[in-house]
PDB file of C-alpha atoms in Angstrom:
ATOM      1  CA  MET A 765     103.324  92.007  89.190  1.00  0.00           C
ATOM      2  CA  ILE A 766     105.504  91.918  93.055  1.00  0.00           C
ATOM      3  CA  ASP A 767     109.321  91.297  92.438  1.00  0.00           C
ATOM      4  CA  ALA A 768     110.816  89.204  94.795  1.00  0.00           C
ATOM      5  CA  ASP A 769     112.655  91.661  96.976  1.00  0.00           C
ATOM      6  CA  VAL A 770     109.921  94.042  97.500  1.00  0.00           C
ATOM      7  CA  ARG A 771     108.376  94.429 101.268  1.00  0.00           C
ATOM      8  CA  ILE A 772     105.378  95.722 101.876  1.00  0.00           C
ATOM      9  CA  GLY A 773     103.598  95.980 105.574  1.00  0.00           C
ATOM     10  CA  THR A 774     100.214  95.135 106.184  1.00  0.00           C
ATOM     11  CA  ASP A 775      96.955  96.440 105.109  1.00  0.00           C
ATOM     12  CA  THR A 776      98.465  97.947 102.468  1.00  0.00           C
ATOM     13  CA  VAL A 777      95.921  97.479  99.391  1.00  0.00           C
ATOM     14  CA  VAL A 778      97.714  96.803  95.559  1.00  0.00           C
ATOM     15  CA  GLY A 779      95.191  97.232  92.710  1.00  0.00           C
ATOM     16  CA  PRO A 780      94.622  95.365  90.096  1.00  0.00           C
ATOM     17  CA  PHE A 781      97.780  95.536  87.522  1.00  0.00           C
ATOM     18  CA  ALA A 782     100.168  97.354  89.202  1.00  0.00           C
ATOM     19  CA  GLN A 783     103.954  96.756  89.049  1.00  0.00           C
ATOM     20  CA  ILE A 784     106.240  96.929  92.572  1.00  0.00           C
ATOM     21  CA  LEU A 785     109.465  96.290  90.839  1.00  0.00           C
ATOM     22  CA  GLY A 786     112.998  96.838  92.183  1.00  0.00           C
ATOM     23  CA  SER A 787     113.928  96.523  96.209  1.00  0.00           C
ATOM     24  CA  THR A 788     110.789  99.034  96.937  1.00  0.00           C
ATOM     25  CA  THR A 789     109.356  99.083 100.562  1.00  0.00           C
ATOM     26  CA  ILE A 790     106.216 100.027 101.441  1.00  0.00           C
ATOM     27  CA  GLY A 791     104.659 100.539 104.783  1.00  0.00           C
ATOM     28  CA  GLU A 792     101.227  99.715 106.040  1.00  0.00           C
ATOM     29  CA  ASP A 793      97.828 101.322 105.366  1.00  0.00           C
ATOM     30  CA  CYS A 794      99.269 102.415 102.115  1.00  0.00           C
ATOM     31  CA  SER A 795      97.253 102.486  98.841  1.00  0.00           C
ATOM     32  CA  ILE A 796      98.175 101.692  95.582  1.00  0.00           C
ATOM     33  CA  GLY A 797      96.449 102.114  92.161  1.00  0.00           C
ATOM     34  CA  ALA A 798      95.834  99.981  89.544  1.00  0.00           C
ATOM     35  CA  CYS A 799      98.541  99.921  87.049  1.00  0.00           C
ATOM     36  CA  SER A 800     100.585 101.975  88.456  1.00  0.00           C
ATOM     37  CA  ILE A 801     104.037 101.512  88.482  1.00  0.00           C
ATOM     38  CA  ILE A 802     106.607 102.048  91.596  1.00  0.00           C
ATOM     39  CA  GLU A 803     110.110 100.996  90.978  1.00  0.00           C
ATOM     40  CA  ASP A 804     113.209 101.058  93.766  1.00  0.00           C
ATOM     41  CA  CYS A 805     110.747 103.683  96.271  1.00  0.00           C
ATOM     42  CA  GLN A 806     110.927 103.845  99.846  1.00  0.00           C
ATOM     43  CA  ILE A 807     107.194 104.275 101.065  1.00  0.00           C
ATOM     44  CA  ALA A 808     106.096 105.227 104.316  1.00  0.00           C
ATOM     45  CA  ASP A 809     103.105 103.889 105.839  1.00  0.00           C
ATOM     46  CA  GLY A 810      99.436 105.777 105.344  1.00  0.00           C
ATOM     47  CA  VAL A 811     100.699 106.764 101.385  1.00  0.00           C
ATOM     48  CA  GLU A 812      98.106 106.297  98.726  1.00  0.00           C
ATOM     49  CA  ILE A 813      99.432 106.226  94.722  1.00  0.00           C
ATOM     50  CA  ARG A 814      96.423 107.125  93.054  1.00  0.00           C
ATOM     51  CA  PRO A 815      95.871 104.712  89.699  1.00  0.00           C
ATOM     52  CA  PHE A 816      98.504 105.191  86.638  1.00  0.00           C
ATOM     53  CA  THR A 817     100.919 106.723  88.434  1.00  0.00           C
ATOM     54  CA  MET A 818     104.995 105.587  88.325  1.00  0.00           C
ATOM     55  CA  ALA A 819     107.411 106.464  90.394  1.00  0.00           C
ATOM     56  CA  ALA A 820     110.984 105.253  90.420  1.00  0.00           C
ATOM     57  CA  HIS A 821     113.836 105.537  92.522  1.00  0.00           C
ATOM     58  CA  SER A 822     111.780 108.482  94.571  1.00  0.00           C
ATOM     59  CA  ARG A 823     111.200 108.451  99.043  1.00  0.00           C
ATOM     60  CA  LEU A 824     107.781 109.287  99.878  1.00  0.00           C
ATOM     61  CA  ASP A 825     107.027 109.902 103.024  1.00  0.00           C
ATOM     62  CA  ARG A 826     103.817 109.269 105.901  1.00  0.00           C
ATOM     63  CA  GLY A 827     100.660 110.339 104.396  1.00  0.00           C
ATOM     64  CA  VAL A 828     101.831 112.049 101.018  1.00  0.00           C
ATOM     65  CA  ILE A 829      98.949 111.749  98.328  1.00  0.00           C
ATOM     66  CA  ALA A 830     100.344 111.052  93.827  1.00  0.00           C
ATOM     67  CA  GLY A 831      98.446 111.480  91.420  1.00  0.00           C
ATOM     68  CA  PRO A 832      96.387 109.621  89.685  1.00  0.00           C
ATOM     69  CA  PHE A 833      98.272 109.955  86.314  1.00  0.00           C
ATOM     70  CA  ALA A 834     101.248 112.418  88.177  1.00  0.00           C
ATOM     71  CA  ARG A 835     104.899 110.394  87.368  1.00  0.00           C
ATOM     72  CA  LEU A 836     108.199 111.194  89.783  1.00  0.00           C
ATOM     73  CA  ARG A 837     111.897 110.416  88.261  1.00  0.00           C
ATOM     74  CA  PRO A 838     114.539 109.507  89.941  1.00  0.00           C
ATOM     75  CA  GLY A 839     115.346 111.550  92.760  1.00  0.00           C
ATOM     76  CA  ASN A 840     112.534 113.125  94.445  1.00  0.00           C
ATOM     77  CA  HIS A 841     111.744 112.946  97.818  1.00  0.00           C
ATOM     78  CA  MET A 842     107.435 114.165  98.992  1.00  0.00           C
ATOM     79  CA  ALA A 843     107.559 114.364 102.984  1.00  0.00           C
ATOM     80  CA  GLU A 844     104.882 114.529 105.227  1.00  0.00           C
ATOM     81  CA  GLY A 845     101.424 114.893 103.962  1.00  0.00           C
ATOM     82  CA  ALA A 846     102.376 116.258 101.028  1.00  0.00           C
ATOM     83  CA  SER A 847     100.512 115.914  97.954  1.00  0.00           C
ATOM     84  CA  ILE A 848     100.400 115.926  93.958  1.00  0.00           C
ATOM     85  CA  GLY A 849      97.988 115.659  91.694  1.00  0.00           C
ATOM     86  CA  ASN A 850      96.561 114.711  87.383  1.00  0.00           C
ATOM     87  CA  PHE A 851      99.519 115.364  85.050  1.00  0.00           C
ATOM     88  CA  VAL A 852     102.058 116.408  87.954  1.00  0.00           C
ATOM     89  CA  GLU A 853     105.667 115.302  86.885  1.00  0.00           C
ATOM     90  CA  LEU A 854     108.684 115.387  89.315  1.00  0.00           C
ATOM     91  CA  LYS A 855     112.008 114.712  88.882  1.00  0.00           C
ATOM     92  CA  LYS A 856     115.445 115.444  91.354  1.00  0.00           C
ATOM     93  CA  THR A 857     113.055 117.649  93.579  1.00  0.00           C
ATOM     94  CA  MET A 858     112.269 117.907  97.255  1.00  0.00           C
ATOM     95  CA  MET A 859     107.983 118.421  98.253  1.00  0.00           C
ATOM     96  CA  GLY A 860     108.314 120.030 101.512  1.00  0.00           C
ATOM     97  CA  ALA A 861     105.695 118.497 104.087  1.00  0.00           C
ATOM     98  CA  GLY A 862     102.216 119.836 103.087  1.00  0.00           C
ATOM     99  CA  ALA A 863     102.969 121.427  99.814  1.00  0.00           C
ATOM    100  CA  LYS A 864     100.467 120.493  97.192  1.00  0.00           C
ATOM    101  CA  ALA A 865     100.677 120.698  93.509  1.00  0.00           C
ATOM    102  CA  HIS A 866      97.232 119.368  91.961  1.00  0.00           C
ATOM    103  CA  HIS A 867      97.272 119.397  88.330  1.00  0.00           C
ATOM    104  CA  LEU A 868      99.315 119.824  85.316  1.00  0.00           C
ATOM    105  CA  ALA A 869     102.397 121.210  86.478  1.00  0.00           C
ATOM    106  CA  TYR A 870     106.543 119.821  85.732  1.00  0.00           C
ATOM    107  CA  LEU A 871     108.811 120.874  88.789  1.00  0.00           C
ATOM    108  CA  GLY A 872     112.420 119.453  88.243  1.00  0.00           C
ATOM    109  CA  ASP A 873     115.758 120.013  90.132  1.00  0.00           C
ATOM    110  CA  SER A 874     113.250 122.091  92.444  1.00  0.00           C
ATOM    111  CA  GLU A 875     113.073 122.651  96.581  1.00  0.00           C
ATOM    112  CA  ILE A 876     109.459 123.148  97.511  1.00  0.00           C
ATOM    113  CA  GLY A 877     108.723 125.217 100.882  1.00  0.00           C
ATOM    114  CA  ALA A 878     106.525 123.132 103.116  1.00  0.00           C
ATOM    115  CA  ARG A 879     102.715 124.339 102.206  1.00  0.00           C
ATOM    116  CA  SER A 880     103.386 125.609  99.346  1.00  0.00           C
ATOM    117  CA  ASN A 881     100.443 125.280  97.308  1.00  0.00           C
ATOM    118  CA  ILE A 882     102.235 124.993  93.083  1.00  0.00           C
ATOM    119  CA  GLY A 883      99.925 126.608  90.084  1.00  0.00           C
ATOM    120  CA  ALA A 884      98.832 124.885  87.233  1.00  0.00           C
ATOM    121  CA  GLY A 885     101.653 125.149  84.713  1.00  0.00           C
ATOM    122  CA  THR A 886     104.358 125.665  86.618  1.00  0.00           C
ATOM    123  CA  ILE A 887     107.264 124.743  85.160  1.00  0.00           C
ATOM    124  CA  THR A 888     110.605 124.812  86.723  1.00  0.00           C
ATOM    125  CA  CYS A 889     113.895 123.319  85.719  1.00  0.00           C
ATOM    126  CA  LYS A 890     117.468 123.676  85.886  1.00  0.00           C
ATOM    127  CA  LEU A 891     118.960 125.899  83.557  1.00  0.00           C
ATOM    128  CA  ARG A 892     122.317 125.444  81.482  1.00  0.00           C
ATOM    129  CA  ARG A 893     124.809 127.966  81.093  1.00  0.00           C
ATOM    130  CA  ARG A 894     126.112 128.537  77.491  1.00  0.00           C
ATOM    131  CA  ARG A 895     129.413 128.171  77.244  1.00  0.00           C
ATOM    132  CA  GLN A 896     130.817 131.549  74.715  1.00  0.00           C
ATOM    133  CA  ALA A 897     133.594 130.220  72.423  1.00  0.00           C
ATOM    134  CA  SER A 898     137.334 131.726  72.407  1.00  0.00           C
ATOM    135  CA  HIS A 899     138.178 134.082  70.294  1.00  0.00           C
TER     136      HIS A 899
END
């Protein structure tokens, strides 16, 4: 399913049962895997979205690889050549150029430096401070 406001560049392949929604733009020579759901994203040239990946309100620069089974919640930016793999979830995260997190990680509210390698089981998140009761 491809919404009317979606723009897709030449030589991009969209797999079966993919949904491309909202005002998504996809560059040239990209691959959108089967059963992926992409909503309101800006995707540059040469990006590979592997099967069963969900992405919303995110920016993926040239040569990014995401998935399979990855989730990009709103507010992410994956710089050129960054990659995430199986069961990696991002929320409000900046992945530097060439950074990678290939499996089983949650990266929330983070800035990952260029060429970093995030190991399996890594979790980052925003800490909330508890308010102390007034006496």
